């Protein structure tokens, strides 16, 4: 049996056991993680056959997964040119951040106004876990980033968890995920990232628990925009994707 026949047999077996939809979803999730984590860099071409062999699924499964990532904005497609990773730029990050702040600030305000004891308990617990992760991040930014990123998301999710708008929550999650590529770059490049992040989170936490909606929203907005301001002065990314070589 040739290598190609063996590979085809393997993908057919996977489809029979897991079902095509679950294969598409799992491949989509893994590709998404690999793009966000930098395995495939901004502008990189995503060729179907190598990806098919790398993830052990059919070319059709890879194509469907990439189409989902196009909807997410992490992948671009052009007629006759295939797929490539979406570029990163200050223009994109500013636009993304503006939309994220609008949604997250609205959800935070709703949560502070209507959140009950269970909301407050979630925020307290998430903040405590995040604080521990920020100590590890400060000690070792590279090794500590993954757990910090998880705890960071949990804290932000807890802050807005009492907001009743399903659509705000849905699109806020999408924007948070989109921002992770930029957040990774910013955090990895900053001096004392754990100390800086903790100071910003501590202020948001205290204001949220004090039910000071206006001040908490302002602190959250400054916190989210801080990564943009840092990258603006860092020279780490292009101002506009049009300037890519």
Coordinates of N, CA and C in Angstrom, one line a residue:
X1 N 0.9 -1.2 0.0 CA 0.0 0.0 0.0 C 0.9 1.2 0.0
X2 N 0.6 2.2 -0.9 CA 1.4 3.4 -1.0 C 1.1 4.3 0.2
X3 N 2.0 5.3 0.4 CA 1.8 6.3 1.5 C 0.5 7.1 1.3
X4 N 0.2 7.4 0.0 CA -1.0 8.1 -0.2 C -2.2 7.3 0.1
X5 N -2.2 6.0 -0.2 CA -3.3 5.1 0.1 C -3.5 5.0 1.6
X6 N -2.4 4.8 2.3 CA -2.4 4.7 3.7 C -3.0 5.9 4.4
X7 N -2.6 7.1 3.9 CA -3.2 8.4 4.4 C -4.7 8.5 4.1
X8 N -5.1 8.1 2.9 CA -6.5 8.2 2.6 C -7.3 7.2 3.4
X9 N -6.8 6.0 3.7 CA -7.4 5.0 4.5 C -7.6 5.6 6.0
X10 N -6.5 6.3 6.4 CA -6.6 6.8 7.8 C -7.6 7.9 7.9
X11 N -7.7 8.8 6.9 CA -8.7 9.9 7.0 C -10.1 9.3 6.9
X12 N -10.3 8.3 6.1 CA -11.6 7.7 5.9 C -12.0 7.0 7.2
X13 N -11.1 6.4 7.9 CA -11.4 5.7 9.2 C -11.8 6.8 10.2
X14 N -11.0 7.9 10.2 CA -11.4 9.0 11.2 C -12.8 9.5 10.9
X15 N -13.1 9.7 9.6 CA -14.4 10.2 9.3 C -15.5 9.3 9.8
X16 N -15.3 8.0 9.6 CA -16.3 7.0 10.0 C -16.4 6.9 11.6
X17 N -15.3 7.1 12.3 CA -15.4 7.0 13.7 C -15.8 8.3 14.4
X18 N -15.4 9.4 13.9 CA -15.7 10.7 14.6 C -16.8 11.5 13.9
X19 N -17.0 11.2 12.6 CA -17.9 12.0 11.9 C -17.3 13.2 11.3
X20 N -17.6 13.6 10.1 CA -17.0 14.7 9.4 C -17.1 16.0 10.1
X21 N -18.2 16.3 10.7 CA -18.4 17.6 11.4 C -17.5 17.7 12.6
X22 N -17.4 16.6 13.4 CA -16.5 16.7 14.5 C -15.0 16.9 14.1
X23 N -14.7 16.3 13.0 CA -13.3 16.4 12.5 C -13.0 17.9 12.0
X24 N -14.0 18.4 11.3 CA -13.9 19.8 10.9 C -13.7 20.7 12.1
X25 N -14.5 20.5 13.1 CA -14.5 21.4 14.3 C -13.2 21.2 15.1
X26 N -12.7 20.0 15.2 CA -11.4 19.8 15.9 C -10.2 20.4 15.1
X27 N -10.3 20.2 13.8 CA -9.2 20.8 13.0 C -9.2 22.3 13.0
X28 N -10.4 22.8 13.0 CA -10.6 24.3 13.1 C -10.1 24.8 14.4
X29 N -10.4 24.1 15.5 CA -9.9 24.6 16.8 C -8.4 24.5 16.9
X30 N -7.8 23.4 16.3 CA -6.3 23.3 16.4 C -5.6 24.3 15.5
X31 N -6.2 24.5 14.3 CA -5.6 25.5 13.4 C -5.7 26.9 14.0
X32 N -6.8 27.2 14.7 CA -7.0 28.5 15.3 C -6.0 28.7 16.4
X33 N -5.8 27.7 17.2 CA -4.7 27.8 18.3 C -3.4 28.0 17.7
X34 N -3.0 27.2 16.6 CA -1.7 27.3 16.0 C -1.4 28.7 15.4
X35 N -2.5 29.3 14.9 CA -2.3 30.7 14.3 C -2.2 31.7 15.4
X36 N -3.0 31.6 16.4 CA -2.9 32.5 17.6 C -1.6 32.4 18.3
X37 N -1.1 31.2 18.4 CA 0.2 30.9 19.1 C 1.4 31.2 18.3
X38 N 1.2 31.5 17.0 CA 2.3 31.9 16.2 C 3.0 30.8 15.4
X39 N 2.4 29.6 15.3 CA 3.0 28.6 14.5 C 3.0 29.0 13.1
X40 N 1.9 29.6 12.7 CA 1.8 30.2 11.3 C 1.7 31.7 11.5
X41 N 2.7 32.4 10.9 CA 2.8 33.8 11.2 C 1.9 34.6 10.2
X42 N 1.7 35.9 10.6 CA 0.9 36.8 9.7 C 1.4 36.8 8.3
X43 N 0.4 36.6 7.4 CA 0.7 36.6 5.9 C 1.2 35.2 5.4
X44 N 1.4 34.3 6.3 CA 1.9 32.9 5.8 C 0.8 32.3 4.9
X45 N 1.3 31.6 3.9 CA 0.3 30.8 3.0 C 0.0 29.5 3.8
X46 N -1.3 29.2 3.6 CA -1.7 27.9 4.3 C -2.1 27.0 3.2
X47 N -1.2 26.1 2.9 CA -1.4 25.1 1.7 C -2.2 23.9 2.2
X48 N -3.1 23.5 1.4 CA -4.1 22.4 1.9 C -3.4 21.1 2.1
X49 N -2.6 20.6 1.1 CA -2.0 19.3 1.3 C -1.0 19.2 2.5
X50 N -0.1 20.1 2.7 CA 0.8 20.0 3.9 C 0.0 20.0 5.2
X51 N -1.1 20.9 5.2 CA -1.9 21.0 6.4 C -2.7 19.7 6.6
X52 N -3.1 19.1 5.5 CA -3.8 17.8 5.6 C -3.0 16.7 6.2
X53 N -1.7 16.7 5.8 CA -0.8 15.7 6.3 C -0.4 16.0 7.7
X54 N -0.2 17.3 8.0 CA 0.2 17.7 9.4 C -0.9 17.3 10.4
X55 N -2.2 17.5 10.1 CA -3.2 17.3 11.1 C -3.9 15.9 10.9
X56 N -3.5 15.2 9.9 CA -4.0 13.8 9.7 C -5.5 13.8 9.3
X57 N -5.9 14.8 8.5 CA -7.3 14.8 8.0 C -7.3 15.0 6.5
X58 N -8.4 14.9 5.9 CA -8.5 15.1 4.5 C -8.4 16.5 4.1
X59 N -8.1 16.7 2.8 CA -7.9 18.1 2.3 C -9.3 18.8 2.4
X60 N -10.4 18.1 2.2 CA -11.7 18.7 2.3 C -12.0 19.2 3.7
X61 N -11.5 18.5 4.7 CA -11.7 18.9 6.1 C -10.9 20.1 6.4
X62 N -9.6 20.2 5.9 CA -8.8 21.4 6.0 C -9.5 22.6 5.4
X63 N -10.0 22.4 4.2 CA -10.6 23.5 3.4 C -11.8 24.1 4.2
X64 N -12.7 23.2 4.8 CA -13.8 23.6 5.5 C -13.4 24.3 6.8
X65 N -12.3 23.8 7.5 CA -11.8 24.5 8.7 C -11.3 25.8 8.4
X66 N -10.6 26.0 7.3 CA -10.0 27.3 6.9 C -11.1 28.3 6.6
X67 N -12.2 27.8 6.0 CA -13.3 28.6 5.7 C -14.0 29.2 6.9
X68 N -14.0 28.4 8.0 CA -14.5 28.9 9.3 C -13.6 29.9 9.8
X69 N -12.3 29.8 9.7 CA -11.3 30.7 10.2 C -11.4 32.0 9.4
X70 N -11.8 31.9 8.1 CA -12.0 33.2 7.3 C -13.2 33.9 7.9
X71 N -14.2 33.2 8.4 CA -15.3 33.9 9.0 C -14.9 34.6 10.3
X72 N -13.9 34.0 11.0 CA -13.4 34.5 12.3 C -12.5 35.7 12.0
X73 N -12.0 35.8 10.8 CA -11.0 36.9 10.5 C -9.6 36.6 10.7
X74 N -9.3 35.3 11.1 CA -7.9 34.9 11.3 C -7.2 34.5 10.0
X75 N -8.0 34.2 9.0 CA -7.5 33.7 7.7 C -8.2 34.5 6.6
X76 N -7.4 34.8 5.6 CA -7.9 35.5 4.4 C -7.9 34.5 3.2
X77 N -8.7 34.7 2.3 CA -8.7 34.0 1.0 C -8.9 34.9 -0.1
X78 N -8.2 34.6 -1.2 CA -8.4 35.3 -2.5 C -8.5 34.3 -3.6
X79 N -9.3 34.7 -4.6 CA -9.6 33.9 -5.7 C -8.3 33.4 -6.4
X80 N -8.1 32.1 -6.6 CA -7.0 31.5 -7.2 C -5.7 31.7 -6.4
X81 N -5.7 32.3 -5.3 CA -4.5 32.4 -4.5 C -4.5 31.6 -3.2
X82 N -5.6 31.0 -2.9 CA -5.6 30.1 -1.7 C -5.8 30.9 -0.4
X83 N -5.4 30.3 0.7 CA -5.6 30.8 2.0 C -4.2 31.3 2.6
X84 N -4.3 32.4 3.4 CA -3.2 32.8 4.1 C -3.6 33.4 5.5
X85 N -2.7 33.4 6.4 CA -2.9 34.0 7.7 C -3.2 35.5 7.6
X86 N -4.2 36.0 8.3 CA -4.5 37.4 8.3 C -3.3 38.2 8.8
X87 N -2.9 39.3 8.2 CA -1.8 40.1 8.6 C -2.1 40.8 10.0
X88 N -1.1 41.3 10.6 CA -1.3 42.0 11.9 C -0.8 43.5 11.6
X89 N -1.5 44.4 12.1 CA -1.1 45.8 11.9 C -1.7 46.7 13.0
X90 N -1.2 47.9 13.2 CA -1.7 48.8 14.2 C -3.1 49.2 13.8
X91 N -3.3 49.4 12.5 CA -4.7 49.9 12.1 C -5.7 48.8 12.5
X92 N -5.4 47.5 12.2 CA -6.3 46.5 12.6 C -6.5 46.4 14.1
X93 N -5.4 46.4 14.8 CA -5.5 46.3 16.3 C -6.3 47.4 16.9
X94 N -6.1 48.7 16.4 CA -6.9 49.8 16.9 C -8.4 49.6 16.6
X95 N -8.7 49.1 15.4 CA -10.1 48.9 15.0 C -10.7 47.8 15.9
X96 N -10.0 46.7 16.1 CA -10.4 45.6 16.9 C -10.6 46.1 18.3
X97 N -9.7 46.8 18.9 CA -9.8 47.3 20.3 C -10.9 48.2 20.5
X98 N -11.2 49.1 19.5 CA -12.3 50.0 19.6 C -13.6 49.3 19.7
X99 N -13.8 48.2 18.9 CA -15.0 47.4 19.0 C -15.1 46.6 20.3
X100 N -13.9 46.1 20.7 CA -13.9 45.3 21.9 C -14.3 46.2 23.1
X101 N -13.7 47.4 23.2 CA -14.0 48.2 24.3 C -15.5 48.6 24.4
X102 N -16.1 48.9 23.3 CA -17.5 49.2 23.2 C -18.4 48.1 23.8
X103 N -18.1 46.8 23.4 CA -18.9 45.7 23.9 C -18.6 45.3 25.3
X104 N -17.3 45.3 25.7 CA -16.9 44.8 27.0 C -17.3 45.9 28.1
X105 N -17.2 47.1 27.7 CA -17.6 48.2 28.7 C -19.1 48.1 28.9
X106 N -19.8 47.9 27.9 CA -21.3 47.8 28.0 C -21.7 46.6 28.9
X107 N -21.0 45.5 28.7 CA -21.3 44.3 29.4 C -20.9 44.4 30.9
X108 N -19.7 45.1 31.1 CA -19.3 45.3 32.5 C -20.3 46.2 33.2
X109 N -20.7 47.3 32.6 CA -21.7 48.2 33.2 C -22.9 47.4 33.6
X110 N -23.5 46.6 32.7 CA -24.7 45.8 33.0 C -24.4 44.9 34.2
X111 N -23.3 44.3 34.2 CA -23.0 43.3 35.3 C -22.9 44.0 36.6
X112 N -22.2 45.1 36.7 CA -22.1 45.9 37.9 C -23.5 46.3 38.5
X113 N -24.3 46.7 37.5 CA -25.6 47.2 37.9 C -26.5 46.1 38.4
X114 N -26.5 45.0 37.7 CA -27.5 43.9 37.9 C -26.9 42.6 38.6
X115 N -25.6 42.6 38.7 CA -25.0 41.4 39.2 C -25.3 41.1 40.7
X116 N -25.5 39.9 41.1 CA -25.9 39.5 42.4 C -24.7 39.0 43.1
X117 N -24.9 38.3 44.3 CA -23.8 37.8 45.1 C -23.0 36.7 44.3
X118 N -23.7 35.9 43.5 CA -23.0 34.9 42.7 C -22.0 35.5 41.7
X119 N -22.4 36.6 41.1 CA -21.5 37.4 40.2 C -20.3 37.9 40.9
X120 N -20.5 38.5 42.0 CA -19.4 39.0 42.8 C -18.5 37.9 43.2
X121 N -19.0 36.7 43.6 CA -18.2 35.6 44.0 C -17.3 35.1 42.8
X122 N -17.9 35.1 41.6 CA -17.1 34.7 40.4 C -16.0 35.6 40.2
X123 N -16.2 36.9 40.3 CA -15.2 37.9 40.1 C -14.1 37.8 41.1
X124 N -14.4 37.6 42.4 CA -13.4 37.5 43.4 C -12.6 36.2 43.2
X125 N -13.2 35.1 42.9 CA -12.4 33.9 42.6 C -11.5 34.0 41.4
X126 N -12.0 34.6 40.3 CA -11.2 34.7 39.1 C -10.1 35.7 39.3
X127 N -10.3 36.7 40.1 CA -9.2 37.7 40.4 C -8.1 37.1 41.2
X128 N -8.5 36.3 42.2 CA -7.5 35.6 43.0 C -6.6 34.6 42.1
X129 N -7.3 33.9 41.3 CA -6.5 32.9 40.4 C -5.6 33.7 39.4
X130 N -6.1 34.8 38.9 CA -5.4 35.6 38.0 C -4.1 36.2 38.7
X131 N -4.3 36.7 39.9 CA -3.2 37.3 40.7 C -2.1 36.3 40.9
X132 N -2.4 35.0 41.1 CA -1.4 34.0 41.3 C -0.6 33.8 39.9
X133 N -1.4 33.8 38.8 CA -0.8 33.6 37.5 C 0.1 34.8 37.1
X134 N -0.3 36.0 37.6 CA 0.6 37.1 37.3 C 1.9 37.1 38.0
X135 N 1.9 36.5 39.1 CA 3.2 36.3 39.8 C 4.1 35.4 39.0
X136 N 3.5 34.3 38.5 CA 4.3 33.4 37.6 C 4.7 34.0 36.3
X137 N 3.8 34.9 35.8 CA 4.2 35.6 34.5 C 5.3 36.5 34.8
X138 N 5.4 37.2 35.9 CA 6.4 38.1 36.2 C 7.8 37.4 36.3
X139 N 7.7 36.2 37.0 CA 8.9 35.4 37.2 C 9.5 34.8 35.9
X140 N 8.6 34.4 35.0 CA 9.0 33.9 33.7 C 7.9 34.1 32.6
X141 N 8.0 35.3 31.9 CA 7.0 35.6 30.9 C 6.7 34.6 29.9
X142 N 7.7 33.8 29.4 CA 7.5 32.8 28.4 C 6.8 31.6 28.9
X143 N 7.3 31.0 30.0 CA 6.7 29.8 30.6 C 5.3 30.1 31.3
X144 N 5.2 31.4 31.8 CA 4.0 31.7 32.5 C 2.8 32.2 31.7
X145 N 3.1 32.4 30.4 CA 2.1 33.1 29.6 C 0.8 32.3 29.4
X146 N 0.9 31.0 29.1 CA -0.3 30.2 28.8 C -1.3 30.2 29.9
X147 N -0.8 29.9 31.1 CA -1.7 29.9 32.2 C -2.3 31.3 32.5
X148 N -1.4 32.3 32.4 CA -1.9 33.7 32.6 C -3.0 34.0 31.6
X149 N -2.8 33.7 30.3 CA -3.8 34.0 29.3 C -5.1 33.3 29.6
X150 N -5.1 32.1 30.1 CA -6.3 31.4 30.5 C -7.0 32.1 31.7
X151 N -6.2 32.5 32.7 CA -6.7 33.2 33.9 C -7.2 34.6 33.5
X152 N -6.5 35.2 32.6 CA -6.9 36.6 32.2 C -8.3 36.5 31.5
X153 N -8.5 35.5 30.7 CA -9.8 35.4 30.0 C -10.9 35.1 31.0
X154 N -10.6 34.2 32.0 CA -11.5 33.9 33.0 C -11.9 35.1 33.8
X155 N -11.0 36.0 34.1 CA -11.3 37.2 34.9 C -12.2 38.1 34.1
X156 N -11.8 38.3 32.8 CA -12.6 39.2 32.0 C -14.0 38.6 31.8
X157 N -14.1 37.3 31.6 CA -15.4 36.6 31.4 C -16.3 36.8 32.7
X158 N -15.6 36.7 33.9 CA -16.3 36.8 35.1 C -16.9 38.2 35.3
X159 N -16.1 39.2 35.0 CA -16.5 40.6 35.1 C -17.8 40.9 34.4
X160 N -18.0 40.3 33.2 CA -19.1 40.6 32.4 C -20.2 39.5 32.4
X161 N -20.0 38.6 33.3 CA -20.9 37.4 33.3 C -22.3 37.6 33.7
X162 N -22.6 38.8 34.3 CA -24.0 39.1 34.7 C -24.7 39.9 33.6
X163 N -24.1 40.2 32.5 CA -24.7 40.8 31.4 C -25.6 39.9 30.7
X164 N -26.9 40.3 30.4 CA -27.9 39.4 29.8 C -27.9 39.4 28.3
X165 N -27.1 40.2 27.6 CA -27.2 40.3 26.2 C -26.4 39.2 25.6
X166 N -27.1 38.3 24.9 CA -26.4 37.1 24.3 C -25.5 37.6 23.1
X167 N -26.0 38.6 22.4 CA -25.2 39.0 21.2 C -23.9 39.8 21.6
X168 N -24.0 40.6 22.7 CA -22.8 41.2 23.2 C -21.8 40.2 23.6
X169 N -22.3 39.2 24.4 CA -21.4 38.2 24.9 C -20.7 37.4 23.7
X170 N -21.5 37.1 22.7 CA -21.0 36.3 21.6 C -19.9 37.0 20.8
X171 N -20.1 38.3 20.5 CA -19.2 39.0 19.7 C -18.0 39.5 20.6
X172 N -18.2 39.7 21.9 CA -17.1 40.0 22.8 C -16.1 38.9 22.8
X173 N -16.6 37.6 22.8 CA -15.7 36.5 22.9 C -14.8 36.4 21.6
X174 N -15.5 36.7 20.4 CA -14.8 36.7 19.1 C -13.7 37.7 19.1
X175 N -14.0 38.9 19.6 CA -13.0 40.0 19.6 C -11.9 39.7 20.6
X176 N -12.2 39.1 21.7 CA -11.1 38.8 22.7 C -10.2 37.8 22.0
X177 N -10.7 36.8 21.3 CA -9.9 35.8 20.7 C -9.0 36.4 19.6
X178 N -9.6 37.3 18.8 CA -8.9 38.0 17.8 C -7.7 38.8 18.3
X179 N -7.9 39.4 19.5 CA -6.8 40.2 20.1 C -5.7 39.4 20.7
X180 N -5.8 38.1 20.8 CA -4.8 37.3 21.5 C -3.5 37.4 20.8
X181 N -3.5 37.4 19.5 CA -2.2 37.5 18.8 C -1.4 38.7 19.2
X182 N -2.1 39.8 19.3 CA -1.5 41.1 19.7 C -1.2 41.1 21.2
X183 N -2.0 40.5 22.0 CA -1.8 40.5 23.4 C -0.5 39.6 23.7
X184 N -0.3 38.6 23.0 CA 0.9 37.7 23.2 C 2.1 38.5 22.8
X185 N 2.1 39.3 21.7 CA 3.2 40.0 21.3 C 3.5 41.1 22.3
X186 N 2.5 41.8 22.8 CA 2.7 42.9 23.7 C 3.2 42.4 25.0
X187 N 2.7 41.3 25.6 CA 3.1 40.8 26.9 C 4.5 40.3 26.8
X188 N 4.8 39.6 25.8 CA 6.2 39.0 25.6 C 7.3 40.1 25.5
X189 N 6.9 41.3 25.1 CA 7.9 42.3 24.8 C 8.0 43.3 25.9
X190 N 7.1 43.3 26.8 CA 7.1 44.4 27.9 C 8.0 44.0 29.0
X191 N 8.5 45.0 29.7 CA 9.3 44.8 30.9 C 8.3 44.7 32.1
X192 N 8.5 43.7 32.9 CA 7.7 43.5 34.1 C 6.2 43.3 33.7
X193 N 5.9 42.4 32.8 CA 4.5 42.3 32.3 C 3.5 41.9 33.4
X194 N 4.0 41.1 34.4 CA 3.1 40.6 35.4 C 2.7 41.7 36.4
X195 N 3.7 42.6 36.7 CA 3.4 43.7 37.6 C 2.5 44.7 36.9
X196 N 2.7 45.0 35.7 CA 1.8 46.0 35.0 C 0.4 45.5 34.9
X197 N 0.3 44.2 34.5 CA -1.0 43.6 34.3 C -1.8 43.6 35.6
X198 N -1.1 43.2 36.7 CA -1.7 43.1 38.0 C -2.2 44.4 38.5
X199 N -1.4 45.5 38.3 CA -1.9 46.8 38.7 C -3.1 47.2 38.0
X200 N -3.2 47.0 36.7 CA -4.4 47.3 36.0 C -5.6 46.5 36.4
X201 N -5.4 45.2 36.5 CA -6.5 44.3 36.9 C -7.0 44.6 38.4
X202 N -6.1 44.9 39.2 CA -6.4 45.2 40.6 C -7.4 46.4 40.7
X203 N -7.1 47.4 39.9 CA -7.9 48.6 39.9 C -9.3 48.3 39.4
X204 N -9.4 47.6 38.3 CA -10.7 47.2 37.7 C -11.5 46.4 38.7
X205 N -10.8 45.4 39.4 CA -11.4 44.5 40.3 C -12.0 45.4 41.5
X206 N -11.2 46.2 42.1 CA -11.7 47.0 43.2 C -12.9 47.9 42.9
X207 N -12.8 48.5 41.7 CA -13.9 49.4 41.3 C -15.2 48.6 41.0
X208 N -15.0 47.4 40.4 CA -16.2 46.6 40.1 C -16.9 46.1 41.4
X209 N -16.1 45.6 42.3 CA -16.6 45.1 43.6 C -17.3 46.3 44.4
X210 N -16.7 47.5 44.2 CA -17.3 48.7 44.9 C -18.6 49.2 44.2
X211 N -18.9 48.5 43.0 CA -20.1 48.9 42.2 C -20.0 50.3 41.7
X212 N -18.8 50.8 41.4 CA -18.6 52.1 40.8 C -18.5 51.9 39.3
X213 N -19.6 51.8 38.6 CA -19.7 51.4 37.2 C -18.9 52.4 36.3
X214 N -19.0 53.7 36.5 CA -18.3 54.6 35.6 C -16.8 54.5 35.7
X215 N -16.3 54.5 36.9 CA -14.9 54.4 37.1 C -14.3 53.0 36.7
X216 N -15.1 51.9 36.9 CA -14.7 50.6 36.5 C -14.6 50.5 34.9
X217 N -15.6 51.1 34.3 CA -15.6 51.1 32.8 C -14.4 51.8 32.3
X218 N -14.1 53.0 32.9 CA -13.0 53.8 32.5 C -11.7 53.0 32.7
X219 N -11.5 52.3 33.8 CA -10.3 51.6 34.1 C -10.2 50.4 33.1
X220 N -11.3 49.8 32.8 CA -11.2 48.7 31.8 C -10.8 49.1 30.5
X221 N -11.4 50.3 30.0 CA -11.0 50.8 28.7 C -9.5 51.2 28.6
X222 N -9.0 51.8 29.7 CA -7.6 52.1 29.7 C -6.7 50.9 29.6
X223 N -7.2 49.8 30.4 CA -6.4 48.6 30.4 C -6.4 47.9 29.0
X224 N -7.5 47.9 28.3 CA -7.6 47.2 27.0 C -6.8 48.0 26.0
X225 N -6.8 49.3 26.1 CA -6.1 50.2 25.1 C -4.6 50.2 25.4
X226 N -4.2 49.8 26.6 CA -2.8 49.9 26.9 C -1.9 49.1 26.0
X227 N -2.4 47.9 25.5 CA -1.6 47.1 24.6 C -1.4 47.8 23.3
X228 N -2.4 48.5 22.9 CA -2.3 49.3 21.6 C -1.2 50.4 21.8
X229 N -1.3 51.1 22.9 CA -0.3 52.2 23.1 C 1.1 51.6 23.1
X230 N 1.3 50.5 23.8 CA 2.6 49.9 23.9 C 3.1 49.5 22.5
X231 N 2.3 48.8 21.7 CA 2.7 48.4 20.4 C 3.0 49.5 19.4
X232 N 2.3 50.6 19.6 CA 2.5 51.8 18.8 C 3.9 52.3 18.9
X233 N 4.5 52.3 20.1 CA 5.8 52.8 20.3 C 6.9 51.7 20.2
X234 N 6.5 50.5 19.9 CA 7.5 49.4 20.0 C 8.2 49.1 18.6
X235 N 7.5 49.5 17.5 CA 8.0 49.1 16.2 C 7.9 47.6 15.9
X236 N 7.1 46.9 16.7 CA 7.1 45.4 16.5 C 6.1 45.0 15.3
X237 N 5.2 45.9 15.0 CA 4.3 45.5 13.9 C 4.1 46.7 13.0
X238 N 3.7 46.5 11.8 CA 3.5 47.5 10.8 C 2.2 48.4 11.2
X239 N 2.3 49.6 10.7 CA 1.1 50.5 11.0 C -0.1 50.0 10.2
X240 N 0.1 49.6 8.9 CA -0.9 49.2 8.0 C -0.6 47.9 7.3
X241 N -1.5 47.0 7.1 CA -1.2 45.8 6.3 C -0.8 46.1 4.9
X242 N -1.2 47.3 4.3 CA -0.9 47.6 3.0 C 0.6 47.8 2.8
X243 N 1.4 48.0 3.9 CA 2.8 48.2 3.8 C 3.6 46.9 3.9
X244 N 2.9 45.8 3.9 CA 3.6 44.5 3.9 C 4.4 44.3 2.6
X245 N 5.6 43.7 2.8 CA 6.4 43.5 1.6 C 6.0 42.2 0.9

